[in-house]
Amino acid sequence: RWYGAIQRGRSAERSRDTVNDEDEGPHVTPECAFRPLRALPRFIRALSLVAAIASPALAQFGGPPNTSTGPQLPKRGAIPRDTAYERKVLAEIKAPSGFAMTLFAGPPFAMYPTAVAPSPDGSVYVGVDLNLAQGAVKGRGRVMRLVDVDGDGRADTYTTFIDVDSPRGIVADGKTVYVLHPPNLTAYRDTDGDGIADQSDDLVKNIGFSLDVRSSDHATNNITLGPDGWIYIAVGDYGFLNATGKDGTVITRHGGALARVRQDGTGLELVTTGTRNMFDVGIDPLGHAFARDNTNDGGGWDTRFHYLAPGADMGYPAKFRYFASENMPSIADYGAGAGTAGLWIQDPGFPAEWNNTLYTGDWTVNRVFRHRVTPKGASYGIDQTEFMTVPHAIDIAMDDHSHLYVASLIGGVFNYAGDTVGAIVRVSYPGKTPSPGLHAERATDTQLLAAVVSDNAMHRVWAQQELVRRGAKTATVQRLSAFLADRTRRLDARTSAMFTLKRLAGAKATPTLLKAATDPTMRESALRVLVDDTRDLKGVPVDMYLRALGDTNFAVRVQGLRGLVKLGARDHADAIVPLLTSPDSALAHLAVQSIVALGARDVALRAMTAPASSPELRMRARQVVQQFHDAETVSAVVDVAAKSSDAAVKREALLTLARLYNTDAAWTGDWWGTHPSTLGPYFAPAAWAESPRIRPALRGALASASGNDYDALIEAFVRNRVLPSGSKPLFVAVASDAAMRSRAIDAFVGASVIEADALPLMAELGGRGPAFRGAITELLAGESTYGPQTLPLVRAAALDTTGDPAARGRLITALTASPAAPGFDVATEVFAPLTPGAPSTGTPSPVESAWRRYVGDFRRYLEIDHFIELAHTGTAEQRTLAYAVLVQSVRSQRTPAPIREKVTPAIDAGWSDAASTPSLVRAITLMKLEAQYAARLQALKAASGAHPPNEYD
């Protein structure tokens, strides 16, 4: 049977399967910051995915999506008060006792809000995007400028500031409105004061993808103006390709990240990588960034809360699951959710209980939360307290006089759904005197300087912006220097003065900042600011950062690492080595990343191979070395593996080679889907120029290993994807047969998936008996995707009734999940023969459970036409499978009409077709839907005089 299977498979086109699109398909919940889909029925999620990824298939469910661009508004006008809508919205939003709420604006002036941004001039900018997550219709986006003329908390007038697709993030500073609208980040200006932009300047191009390429789902998201004057960008896990700043800087990121750029479009850089799908970040007064990230709908990555340290890798998707020691630890995990807003609120008009702290929003759980953040080693600890109940909270922002603006997508899901979606709610606390408006443009220099060191975060930021516009006046620089030196002032005030001084004076501020770095209270911030602009590093001493590595304050140590990287102090990388074994895992991770950033491979290699090195040091040093994909590194590590007599050193060298064998395949701009491969250590492992030199070392090590070392090496090679995921049972089975073991090593070492050359060996081993067949089944079950060349073996293993049911169930489940399985061949060749003879009376077998998962999988919706045809033309078992899919698809009364209208006639036809009726009856019985079809079954019983026929009668 196994030999026959491989012979049939040899005619299939030879190809190498990859995991580039693991689990991307209609069974996957399309998830982003806009939607809590796990709360929706399965069939609704299926149709959502159709809309998102399968527009040709959409026609079979009732035609193309609605392409309306919504109400066509004049460019300016008055906003009438809608008291009915106001009551509806406020009835669904709750704030703590003592807070007052008004509906600032709703549809059509603030419909489908994606971002809200108050401005120093009292206006409020709102990003409007009728596409939300999944739509891709041009002309649906705009930025609205709303003004509350009479101060009652409700917008009275509007202008359409700019028509622009996909406005995801907005920052307004009184002179400029920065809008992130993939693919660009653009600075807009209204030079004639009419409320409509008349100038624009693209600061960063290709920081995302346009609607010509895809929707804005998992795209580049919100932006935040930090207290340091940089614009921080929350990058969703689609990433960006060749983003280009005004100074010509080009960066690419495949996956989620935090990026930043100066307000003139220069200095574009990545800050933190390895996030999933952040929608926003909150930045504290010292410039530390935090984010409530998005879930992966399970799989070990839920609503993680991050401290986004510069240089950190948070681990998504390739590290967090099996290589957790290699990523920066998140500071909390809040389970199910979809993180959205982020904001640090500091305003004396807020009560003390709710002031000077971090806030985040969550779309799924419909809440805005308050978080107390406390230093914890090189990272932070955090708590969480509910602040507001807000349907589909998407963004929050403060103005300069104690009002919080909350953007809600109330009534929305993840695409256009009519013209009554969304609201902006203003939240205030009448029990305290609100901060007076700053009016930065009209303020004197003295007033602005006082605001820079005030206890109002928005006053500080907007005053800094205006002072920078006015230039580095001598009196201003002197006053800021005095503020910085004044130890009686609060840390946030002194830090704000420092940020402003650096922006104004540049390198001339260095002596003042060096003096500040001698103050333990200011040391962390001073060390940060001194190297923040790499154009102004002259006169910044390396020794100061070397001393910082031993500071008692771990936050200072972090800045010591960052400073050495910014200064390019490669010759001093040895000083970082002691931090590799820090018991603080965040500090140890950042030390690894710093040595890599410095390019100091030799330093790490010495630490890895030194006789006196501890196991912990060797491991961390290996984490450095394995990130250098170059010929010199490979030569050095191959030499260590061949010559070292120290078993521990040899093991680390082999693990390094196993990691270096592959690299990530070049990214060309395609997405990995909502459930990317989390196997790691690469998303899409691919051999490179040095792989042929590494392979003999891996083969030789596995050939000579024995006992526990053999087992451990196999497991390490599997984890590092130089052996297919399910290959350990096979290697255990051939361990005692030297010739077969050698053939298995030749066939599999270096392959992350089963390759065509290995199929004959697999077929041969499958013919050696049950133990070998079980090993082949496990090997096949470990694959993430299947092609025509493996289908014959999969079929043989799945239908082998002598095999372990649990292993067969895993294989069948993996086949169901595979995005590349040849769908209709799988249905007729694998799943139809597996159709149960009768429904289980107890716990279903693993095989039956896997069969039922296939029948109920979301992708069956996209194959309805095929199963309708199969129900009338297939064999008896194929017809039963087809009818099982059909009756399953309409078992709920909430099945969408387009599906029901297609499936119901096909089922009705089955009752009148003598050849089909037995299979239909059996399918109904298998799916336990007798009650739903009781009348039909009773009629058949009466007509037959006994019981309804099935195909086994």
mmCIF file with all atom_site columns, N, CA and C in Angstrom, residues 845-863:
data_model
loop_
_atom_site.group_PDB
_atom_site.id
_atom_site.type_symbol
_atom_site.label_atom_id
_atom_site.label_alt_id
_atom_site.label_comp_id
_atom_site.label_asym_id
_atom_site.label_entity_id
_atom_site.label_seq_id
_atom_site.pdbx_PDB_ins_code
_atom_site.Cartn_x
_atom_site.Cartn_y
_atom_site.Cartn_z
_atom_site.occupancy
_atom_site.B_iso_or_equiv
_atom_site.pdbx_formal_charge
_atom_site.auth_seq_id
_atom_site.auth_comp_id
_atom_site.auth_asym_id
_atom_site.auth_atom_id
_atom_site.pdbx_PDB_model_num
ATOM 1  N N  . SER A 1 845 ? -13.838 9.134  18.311 1.00 0.00 ? 845 SER A N  1
ATOM 2  C CA . SER A 1 845 ? -12.437 8.791  18.131 1.00 0.00 ? 845 SER A CA 1
ATOM 3  C C  . SER A 1 845 ? -11.685 9.984  17.571 1.00 0.00 ? 845 SER A C  1
ATOM 4  N N  . PRO A 1 846 ? -10.358 10.005 17.715 1.00 0.00 ? 846 PRO A N  1
ATOM 5  C CA . PRO A 1 846 ? -9.597  11.127 17.144 1.00 0.00 ? 846 PRO A CA 1
ATOM 6  C C  . PRO A 1 846 ? -9.817  11.286 15.644 1.00 0.00 ? 846 PRO A C  1
ATOM 7  N N  . VAL A 1 847 ? -10.014 10.163 14.956 1.00 0.00 ? 847 VAL A N  1
ATOM 8  C CA . VAL A 1 847 ? -10.226 10.236 13.509 1.00 0.00 ? 847 VAL A CA 1
ATOM 9  C C  . VAL A 1 847 ? -11.577 10.870 13.210 1.00 0.00 ? 847 VAL A C  1
ATOM 10 N N  . GLU A 1 848 ? -12.616 10.428 13.918 1.00 0.00 ? 848 GLU A N  1
ATOM 11 C CA . GLU A 1 848 ? -13.931 11.025 13.684 1.00 0.00 ? 848 GLU A CA 1
ATOM 12 C C  . GLU A 1 848 ? -13.936 12.504 14.054 1.00 0.00 ? 848 GLU A C  1
ATOM 13 N N  . SER A 1 849 ? -13.265 12.857 15.158 1.00 0.00 ? 849 SER A N  1
ATOM 14 C CA . SER A 1 849 ? -13.206 14.264 15.552 1.00 0.00 ? 849 SER A CA 1
ATOM 15 C C  . SER A 1 849 ? -12.531 15.105 14.474 1.00 0.00 ? 849 SER A C  1
ATOM 16 N N  . ALA A 1 850 ? -11.464 14.575 13.891 1.00 0.00 ? 850 ALA A N  1
ATOM 17 C CA . ALA A 1 850 ? -10.770 15.298 12.832 1.00 0.00 ? 850 ALA A CA 1
ATOM 18 C C  . ALA A 1 850 ? -11.657 15.434 11.597 1.00 0.00 ? 850 ALA A C  1
ATOM 19 N N  . TRP A 1 851 ? -12.395 14.378 11.286 1.00 0.00 ? 851 TRP A N  1
ATOM 20 C CA . TRP A 1 851 ? -13.333 14.434 10.155 1.00 0.00 ? 851 TRP A CA 1
ATOM 21 C C  . TRP A 1 851 ? -14.372 15.521 10.393 1.00 0.00 ? 851 TRP A C  1
ATOM 22 N N  . ARG A 1 852 ? -14.898 15.601 11.588 1.00 0.00 ? 852 ARG A N  1
ATOM 23 C CA . ARG A 1 852 ? -15.915 16.602 11.890 1.00 0.00 ? 852 ARG A CA 1
ATOM 24 C C  . ARG A 1 852 ? -15.330 18.019 11.831 1.00 0.00 ? 852 ARG A C  1
ATOM 25 N N  . ARG A 1 853 ? -14.077 18.169 12.226 1.00 0.00 ? 853 ARG A N  1
ATOM 26 C CA . ARG A 1 853 ? -13.453 19.486 12.103 1.00 0.00 ? 853 ARG A CA 1
ATOM 27 C C  . ARG A 1 853 ? -13.363 19.893 10.634 1.00 0.00 ? 853 ARG A C  1
ATOM 28 N N  . TYR A 1 854 ? -13.078 18.933 9.778  1.00 0.00 ? 854 TYR A N  1
ATOM 29 C CA . TYR A 1 854 ? -13.015 19.232 8.344  1.00 0.00 ? 854 TYR A CA 1
ATOM 30 C C  . TYR A 1 854 ? -14.386 19.670 7.834  1.00 0.00 ? 854 TYR A C  1
ATOM 31 N N  . VAL A 1 855 ? -15.414 18.934 8.207  1.00 0.00 ? 855 VAL A N  1
ATOM 32 C CA . VAL A 1 855 ? -16.756 19.251 7.728  1.00 0.00 ? 855 VAL A CA 1
ATOM 33 C C  . VAL A 1 855 ? -17.175 20.645 8.186  1.00 0.00 ? 855 VAL A C  1
ATOM 34 N N  . GLY A 1 856 ? -16.822 21.004 9.413  1.00 0.00 ? 856 GLY A N  1
ATOM 35 C CA . GLY A 1 856 ? -17.238 22.293 9.958  1.00 0.00 ? 856 GLY A CA 1
ATOM 36 C C  . GLY A 1 856 ? -16.259 23.420 9.725  1.00 0.00 ? 856 GLY A C  1
ATOM 37 N N  . ASP A 1 857 ? -15.178 23.153 9.009  1.00 0.00 ? 857 ASP A N  1
ATOM 38 C CA . ASP A 1 857 ? -14.171 24.187 8.790  1.00 0.00 ? 857 ASP A CA 1
ATOM 39 C C  . ASP A 1 857 ? -14.732 25.315 7.927  1.00 0.00 ? 857 ASP A C  1
ATOM 40 N N  . PHE A 1 858 ? -14.305 26.539 8.216  1.00 0.00 ? 858 PHE A N  1
ATOM 41 C CA . PHE A 1 858 ? -14.838 27.703 7.517  1.00 0.00 ? 858 PHE A CA 1
ATOM 42 C C  . PHE A 1 858 ? -14.606 27.645 6.009  1.00 0.00 ? 858 PHE A C  1
ATOM 43 N N  . ARG A 1 859 ? -13.547 26.988 5.584  1.00 0.00 ? 859 ARG A N  1
ATOM 44 C CA . ARG A 1 859 ? -13.257 26.970 4.157  1.00 0.00 ? 859 ARG A CA 1
ATOM 45 C C  . ARG A 1 859 ? -14.278 26.201 3.336  1.00 0.00 ? 859 ARG A C  1
ATOM 46 N N  . ARG A 1 860 ? -15.063 25.378 4.003  1.00 0.00 ? 860 ARG A N  1
ATOM 47 C CA . ARG A 1 860 ? -16.110 24.695 3.254  1.00 0.00 ? 860 ARG A CA 1
ATOM 48 C C  . ARG A 1 860 ? -17.099 25.695 2.637  1.00 0.00 ? 860 ARG A C  1
ATOM 49 N N  . TYR A 1 861 ? -17.250 26.882 3.264  1.00 0.00 ? 861 TYR A N  1
ATOM 50 C CA . TYR A 1 861 ? -18.141 27.884 2.683  1.00 0.00 ? 861 TYR A CA 1
ATOM 51 C C  . TYR A 1 861 ? -17.673 28.300 1.295  1.00 0.00 ? 861 TYR A C  1
ATOM 52 N N  . LEU A 1 862 ? -16.369 28.323 1.113  1.00 0.00 ? 862 LEU A N  1
ATOM 53 C CA . LEU A 1 862 ? -15.823 28.734 -0.178 1.00 0.00 ? 862 LEU A CA 1
ATOM 54 C C  . LEU A 1 862 ? -15.876 27.611 -1.204 1.00 0.00 ? 862 LEU A C  1
ATOM 55 N N  . GLU A 1 863 ? -16.260 26.421 -0.771 1.00 0.00 ? 863 GLU A N  1
ATOM 56 C CA . GLU A 1 863 ? -16.298 25.258 -1.658 1.00 0.00 ? 863 GLU A CA 1
ATOM 57 C C  . GLU A 1 863 ? -17.718 24.715 -1.819 1.00 0.00 ? 863 GLU A C  1
#
